[in-house]
PDB file of C-alpha atoms in Angstrom:
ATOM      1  CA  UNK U 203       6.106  10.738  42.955  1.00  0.00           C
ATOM      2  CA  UNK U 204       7.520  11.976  39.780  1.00  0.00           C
ATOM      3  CA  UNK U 205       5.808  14.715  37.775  1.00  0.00           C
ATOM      4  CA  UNK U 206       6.860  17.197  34.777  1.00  0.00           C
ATOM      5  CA  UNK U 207       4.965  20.017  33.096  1.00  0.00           C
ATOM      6  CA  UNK U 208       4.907  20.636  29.491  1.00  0.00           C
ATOM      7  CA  UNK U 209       5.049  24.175  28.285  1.00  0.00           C
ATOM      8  CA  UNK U 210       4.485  25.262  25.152  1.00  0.00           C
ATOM      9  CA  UNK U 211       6.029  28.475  23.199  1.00  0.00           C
ATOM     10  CA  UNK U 212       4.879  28.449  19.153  1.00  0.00           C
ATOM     11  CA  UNK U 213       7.189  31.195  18.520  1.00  0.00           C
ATOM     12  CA  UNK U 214      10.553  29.394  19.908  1.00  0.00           C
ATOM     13  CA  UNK U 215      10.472  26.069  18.577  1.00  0.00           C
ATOM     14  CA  UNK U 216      14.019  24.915  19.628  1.00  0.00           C
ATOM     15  CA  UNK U 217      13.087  25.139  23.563  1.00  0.00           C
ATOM     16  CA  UNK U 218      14.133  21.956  25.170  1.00  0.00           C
ATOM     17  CA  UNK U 219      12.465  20.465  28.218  1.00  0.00           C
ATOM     18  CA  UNK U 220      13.875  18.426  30.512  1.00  0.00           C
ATOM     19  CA  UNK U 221      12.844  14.596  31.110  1.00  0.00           C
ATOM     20  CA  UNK U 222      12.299  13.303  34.177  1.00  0.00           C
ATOM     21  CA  UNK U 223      15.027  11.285  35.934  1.00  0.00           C
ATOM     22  CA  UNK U 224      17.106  12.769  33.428  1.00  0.00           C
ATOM     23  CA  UNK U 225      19.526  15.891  32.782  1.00  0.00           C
ATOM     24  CA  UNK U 226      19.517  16.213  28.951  1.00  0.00           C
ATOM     25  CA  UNK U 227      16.427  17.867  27.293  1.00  0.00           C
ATOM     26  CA  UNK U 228      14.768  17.081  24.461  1.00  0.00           C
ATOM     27  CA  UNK U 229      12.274  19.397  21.836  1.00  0.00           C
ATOM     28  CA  UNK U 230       9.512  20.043  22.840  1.00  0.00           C
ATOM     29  CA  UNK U 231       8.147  19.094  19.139  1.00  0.00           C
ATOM     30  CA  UNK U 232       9.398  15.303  19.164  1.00  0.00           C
ATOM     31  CA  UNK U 233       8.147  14.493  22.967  1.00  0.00           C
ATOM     32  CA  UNK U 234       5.615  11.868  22.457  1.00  0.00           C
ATOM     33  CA  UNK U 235       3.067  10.683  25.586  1.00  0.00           C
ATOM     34  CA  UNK U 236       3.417   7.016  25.716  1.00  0.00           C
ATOM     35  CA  UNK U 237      -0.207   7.045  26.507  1.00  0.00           C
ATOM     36  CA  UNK U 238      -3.284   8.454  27.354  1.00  0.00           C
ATOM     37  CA  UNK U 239      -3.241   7.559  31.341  1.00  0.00           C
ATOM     38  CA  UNK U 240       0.507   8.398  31.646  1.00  0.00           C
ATOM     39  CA  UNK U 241       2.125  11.993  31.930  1.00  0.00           C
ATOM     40  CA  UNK U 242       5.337  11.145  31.371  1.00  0.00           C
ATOM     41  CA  UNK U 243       7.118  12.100  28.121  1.00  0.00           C
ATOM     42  CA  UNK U 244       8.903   9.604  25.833  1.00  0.00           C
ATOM     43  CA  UNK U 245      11.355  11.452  23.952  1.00  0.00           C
ATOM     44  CA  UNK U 246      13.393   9.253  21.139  1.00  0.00           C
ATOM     45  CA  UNK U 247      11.384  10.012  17.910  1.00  0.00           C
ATOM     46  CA  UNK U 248      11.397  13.621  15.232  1.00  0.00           C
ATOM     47  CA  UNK U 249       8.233  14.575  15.010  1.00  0.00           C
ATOM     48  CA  UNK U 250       8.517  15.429  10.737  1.00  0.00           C
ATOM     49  CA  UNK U 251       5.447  17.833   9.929  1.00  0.00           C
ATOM     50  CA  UNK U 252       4.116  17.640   6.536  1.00  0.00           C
ATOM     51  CA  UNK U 253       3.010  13.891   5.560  1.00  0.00           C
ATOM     52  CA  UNK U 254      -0.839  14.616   6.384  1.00  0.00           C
ATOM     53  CA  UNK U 255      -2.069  11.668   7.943  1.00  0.00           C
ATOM     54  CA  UNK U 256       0.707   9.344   7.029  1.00  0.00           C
ATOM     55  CA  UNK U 257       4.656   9.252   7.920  1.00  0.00           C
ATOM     56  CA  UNK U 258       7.504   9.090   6.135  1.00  0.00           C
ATOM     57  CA  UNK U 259       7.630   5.493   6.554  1.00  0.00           C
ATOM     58  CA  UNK U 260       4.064   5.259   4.990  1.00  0.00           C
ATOM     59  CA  UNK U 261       5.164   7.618   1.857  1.00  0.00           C
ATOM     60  CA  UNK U 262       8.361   4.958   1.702  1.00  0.00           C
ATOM     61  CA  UNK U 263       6.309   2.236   2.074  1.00  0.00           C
ATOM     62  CA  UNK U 264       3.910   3.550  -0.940  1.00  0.00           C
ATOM     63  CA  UNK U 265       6.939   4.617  -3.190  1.00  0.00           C
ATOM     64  CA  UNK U 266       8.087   0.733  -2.612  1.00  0.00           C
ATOM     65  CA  UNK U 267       5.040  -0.291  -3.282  1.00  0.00           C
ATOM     66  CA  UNK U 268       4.898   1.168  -6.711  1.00  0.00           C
ATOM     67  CA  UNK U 269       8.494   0.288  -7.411  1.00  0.00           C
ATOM     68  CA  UNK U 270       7.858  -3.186  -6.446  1.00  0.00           C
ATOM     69  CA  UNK U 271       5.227  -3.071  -9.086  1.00  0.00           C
ATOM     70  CA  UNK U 272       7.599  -2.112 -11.684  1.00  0.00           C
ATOM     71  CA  UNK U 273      10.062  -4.495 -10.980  1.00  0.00           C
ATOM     72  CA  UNK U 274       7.162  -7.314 -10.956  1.00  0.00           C
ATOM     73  CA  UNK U 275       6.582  -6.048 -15.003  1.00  0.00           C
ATOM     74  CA  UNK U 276      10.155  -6.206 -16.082  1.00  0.00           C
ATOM     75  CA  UNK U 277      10.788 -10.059 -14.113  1.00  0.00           C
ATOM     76  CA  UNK U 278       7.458 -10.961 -15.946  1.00  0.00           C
ATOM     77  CA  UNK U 279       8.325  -9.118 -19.211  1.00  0.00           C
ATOM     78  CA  UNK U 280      11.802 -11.074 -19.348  1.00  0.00           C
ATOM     79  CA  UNK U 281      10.466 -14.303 -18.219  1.00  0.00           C
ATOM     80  CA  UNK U 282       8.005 -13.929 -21.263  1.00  0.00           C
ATOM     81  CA  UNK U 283      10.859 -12.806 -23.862  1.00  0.00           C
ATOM     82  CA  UNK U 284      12.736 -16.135 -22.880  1.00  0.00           C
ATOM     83  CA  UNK U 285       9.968 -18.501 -23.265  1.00  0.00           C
ATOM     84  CA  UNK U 286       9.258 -19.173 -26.712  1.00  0.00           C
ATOM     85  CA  UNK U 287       5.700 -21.074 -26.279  1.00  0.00           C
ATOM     86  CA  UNK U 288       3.999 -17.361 -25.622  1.00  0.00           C
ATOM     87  CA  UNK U 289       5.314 -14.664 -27.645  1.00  0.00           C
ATOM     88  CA  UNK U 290       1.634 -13.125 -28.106  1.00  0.00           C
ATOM     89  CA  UNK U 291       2.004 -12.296 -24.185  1.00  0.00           C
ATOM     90  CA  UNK U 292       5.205 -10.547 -24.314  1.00  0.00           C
ATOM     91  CA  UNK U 293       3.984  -8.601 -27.125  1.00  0.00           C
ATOM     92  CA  UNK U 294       0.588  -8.109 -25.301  1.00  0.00           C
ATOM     93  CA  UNK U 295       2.613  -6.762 -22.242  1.00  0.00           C
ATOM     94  CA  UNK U 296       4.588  -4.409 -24.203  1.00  0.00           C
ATOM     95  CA  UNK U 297       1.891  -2.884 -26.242  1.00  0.00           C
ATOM     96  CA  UNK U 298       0.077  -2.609 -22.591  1.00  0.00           C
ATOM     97  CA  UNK U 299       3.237  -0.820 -21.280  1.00  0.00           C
ATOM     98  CA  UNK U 300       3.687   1.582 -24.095  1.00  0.00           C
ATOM     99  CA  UNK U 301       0.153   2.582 -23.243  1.00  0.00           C
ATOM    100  CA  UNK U 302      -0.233   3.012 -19.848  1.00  0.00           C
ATOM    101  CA  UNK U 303       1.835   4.568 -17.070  1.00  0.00           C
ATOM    102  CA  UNK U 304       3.694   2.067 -14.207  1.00  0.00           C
ATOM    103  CA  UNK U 305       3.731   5.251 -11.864  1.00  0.00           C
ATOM    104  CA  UNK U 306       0.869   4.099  -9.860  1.00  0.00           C
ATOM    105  CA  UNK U 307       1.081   0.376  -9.874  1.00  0.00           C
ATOM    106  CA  UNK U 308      -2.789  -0.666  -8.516  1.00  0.00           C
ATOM    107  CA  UNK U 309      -3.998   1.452 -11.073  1.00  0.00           C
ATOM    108  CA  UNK U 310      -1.420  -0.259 -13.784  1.00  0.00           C
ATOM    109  CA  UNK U 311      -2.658  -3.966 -12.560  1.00  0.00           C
ATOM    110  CA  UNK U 312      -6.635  -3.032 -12.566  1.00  0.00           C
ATOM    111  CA  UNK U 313      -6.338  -1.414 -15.783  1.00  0.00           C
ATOM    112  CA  UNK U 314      -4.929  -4.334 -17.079  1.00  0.00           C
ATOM    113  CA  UNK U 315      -7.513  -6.918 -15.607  1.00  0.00           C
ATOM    114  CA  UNK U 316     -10.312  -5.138 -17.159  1.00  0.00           C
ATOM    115  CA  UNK U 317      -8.350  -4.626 -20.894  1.00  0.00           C
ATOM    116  CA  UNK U 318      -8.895  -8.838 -21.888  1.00  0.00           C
ATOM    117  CA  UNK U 319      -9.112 -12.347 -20.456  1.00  0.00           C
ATOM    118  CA  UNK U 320      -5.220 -12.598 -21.052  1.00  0.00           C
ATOM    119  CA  UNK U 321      -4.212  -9.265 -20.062  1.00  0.00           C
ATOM    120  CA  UNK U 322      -5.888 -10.201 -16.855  1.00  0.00           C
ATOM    121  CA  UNK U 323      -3.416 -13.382 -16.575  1.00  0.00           C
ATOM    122  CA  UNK U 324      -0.516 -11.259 -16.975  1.00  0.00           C
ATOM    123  CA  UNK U 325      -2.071  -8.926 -14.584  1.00  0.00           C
ATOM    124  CA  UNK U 326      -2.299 -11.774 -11.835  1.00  0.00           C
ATOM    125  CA  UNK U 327       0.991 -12.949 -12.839  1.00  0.00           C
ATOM    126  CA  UNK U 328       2.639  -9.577 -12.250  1.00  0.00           C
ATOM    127  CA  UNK U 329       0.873  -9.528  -8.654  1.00  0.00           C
ATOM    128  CA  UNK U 330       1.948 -12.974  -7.710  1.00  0.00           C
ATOM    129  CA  UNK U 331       5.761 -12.293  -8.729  1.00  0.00           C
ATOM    130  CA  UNK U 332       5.366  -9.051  -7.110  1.00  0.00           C
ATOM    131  CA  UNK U 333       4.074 -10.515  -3.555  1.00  0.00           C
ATOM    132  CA  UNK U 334       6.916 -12.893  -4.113  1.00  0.00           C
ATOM    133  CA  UNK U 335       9.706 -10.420  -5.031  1.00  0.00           C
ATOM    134  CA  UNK U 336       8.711  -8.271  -1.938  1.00  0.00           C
ATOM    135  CA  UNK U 337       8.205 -11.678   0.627  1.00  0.00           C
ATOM    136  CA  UNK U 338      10.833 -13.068  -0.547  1.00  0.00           C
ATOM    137  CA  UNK U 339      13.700 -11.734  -2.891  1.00  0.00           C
ATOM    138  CA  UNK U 340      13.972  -7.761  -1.466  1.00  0.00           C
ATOM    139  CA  UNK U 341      16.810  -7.514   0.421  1.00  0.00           C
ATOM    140  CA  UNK U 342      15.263  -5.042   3.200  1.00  0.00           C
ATOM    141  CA  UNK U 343      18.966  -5.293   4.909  1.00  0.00           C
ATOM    142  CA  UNK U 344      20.440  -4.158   2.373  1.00  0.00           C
ATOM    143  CA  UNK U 345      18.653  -1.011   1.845  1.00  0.00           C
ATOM    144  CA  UNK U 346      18.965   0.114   5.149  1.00  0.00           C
ATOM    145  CA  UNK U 347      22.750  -0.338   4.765  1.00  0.00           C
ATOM    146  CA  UNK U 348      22.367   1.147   1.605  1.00  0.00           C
ATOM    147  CA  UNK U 349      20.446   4.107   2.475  1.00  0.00           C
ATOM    148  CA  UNK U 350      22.129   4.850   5.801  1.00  0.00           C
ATOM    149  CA  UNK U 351      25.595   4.708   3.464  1.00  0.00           C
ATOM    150  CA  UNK U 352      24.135   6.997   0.919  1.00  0.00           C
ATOM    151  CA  UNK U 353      23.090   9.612   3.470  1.00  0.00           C
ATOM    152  CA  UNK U 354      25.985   9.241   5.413  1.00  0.00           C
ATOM    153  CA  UNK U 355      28.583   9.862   2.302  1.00  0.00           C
ATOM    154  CA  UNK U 356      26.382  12.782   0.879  1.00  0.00           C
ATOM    155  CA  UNK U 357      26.417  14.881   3.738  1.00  0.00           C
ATOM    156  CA  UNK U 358      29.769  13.936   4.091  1.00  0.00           C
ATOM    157  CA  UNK U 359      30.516  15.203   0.734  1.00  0.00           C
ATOM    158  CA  UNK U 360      28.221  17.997   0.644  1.00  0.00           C
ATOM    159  CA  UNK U 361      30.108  19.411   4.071  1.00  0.00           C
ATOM    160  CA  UNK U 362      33.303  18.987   2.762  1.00  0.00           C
ATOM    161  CA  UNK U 363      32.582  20.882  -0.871  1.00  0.00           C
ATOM    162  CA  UNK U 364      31.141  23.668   1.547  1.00  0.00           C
ATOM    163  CA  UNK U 365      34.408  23.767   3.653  1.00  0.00           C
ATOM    164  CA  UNK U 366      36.193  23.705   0.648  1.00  0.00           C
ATOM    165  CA  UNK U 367      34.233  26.338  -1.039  1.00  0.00           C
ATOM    166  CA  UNK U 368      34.431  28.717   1.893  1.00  0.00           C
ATOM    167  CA  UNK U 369      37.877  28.516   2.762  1.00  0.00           C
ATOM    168  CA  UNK U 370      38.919  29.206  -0.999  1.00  0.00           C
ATOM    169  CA  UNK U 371      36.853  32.193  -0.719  1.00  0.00           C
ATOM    170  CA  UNK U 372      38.293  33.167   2.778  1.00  0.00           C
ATOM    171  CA  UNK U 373      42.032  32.595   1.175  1.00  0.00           C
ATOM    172  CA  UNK U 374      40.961  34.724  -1.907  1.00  0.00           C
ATOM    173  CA  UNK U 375      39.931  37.782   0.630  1.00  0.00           C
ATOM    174  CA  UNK U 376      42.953  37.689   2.597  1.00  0.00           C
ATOM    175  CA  UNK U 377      45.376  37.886  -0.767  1.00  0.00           C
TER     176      UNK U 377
END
């Protein structure tokens, strides 16, 4: 029968405890139960303080949200610019815009129901191609790829301006 203690020590955060079955260690910090009946610890996540209730995932997800919003008004603002039977609703949307804020993009679409029976069509209009932009059109891949490659090349960069930075300075003391 297997069994493993946890101990915990506030004031050295980078203690790593062994798993069982297993030689490496993990911190203490990102050791998850897998349940309430089991004792054993399931170490493959960072535990990232700060977020409150949510995750970083959820603050992702929210910022997506929001920018899925946005990108909803400017498909619907273009599609209105090109169709020439409903200029009044282009013109509706972009007084509406130069009003109100698209930072918060429930707020943005509520506001907008409640302003006039046609602002509330353009309202439901922006939600629909917004369900559909996010359903179908996102390319969720892609930003993975994208993101991963973004992190990737700035640390990347950022260690090798360091390296570069420092040995100048080492070169310069030694002259």
């Amino acid at each position: 029968m297997e069994s493993s203690a946890t101990l915990a020590f506030p004031q050295h955060p980078y203690i790593y405890l062994a798993t069982p079955n297993s030689n490496k260690g993990c911190p203490f910090w990102s050791c998850k139960q897998r349940n309430i009946q089991s004792t054993r610890l399931q170490c493959n996540k960072m535990f990232v303080p700060g977020f409150g209730e949510g995750s970083p995932e959820a603050k992702a997800a929210s910022n997506l949200h929001n920018f899925f919003n946005y990108t909803a008004v400017k498909i619907v603002a273009a599609q209105l610019e090109v169709e020439s039977y409903n200029p009044e609703a282009y013109q509706e949307l972009m007084e509406f815009l130069s009003k109100h804020s698209l930072d918060d993009g429930d707020k943005f679409c509520a506001t907008m129901m409640r302003e006039s029976p046609r602002h509330k069509s353009l309202a439901l209009r922006i939600l629909e191609v917004r369900s559909a932009y996010c359903k179908k059109d996102f390319e969720w891949d892609n930003l993975k790829r994208l993101a991963t490659k973004m992190v990737n090349d700035s640390n990347t960069r950022l260690m090798r301006d360091y390296v570069l930075e420092t040995s100048a300075a080492e070169n310069e003391r030694s002259e």
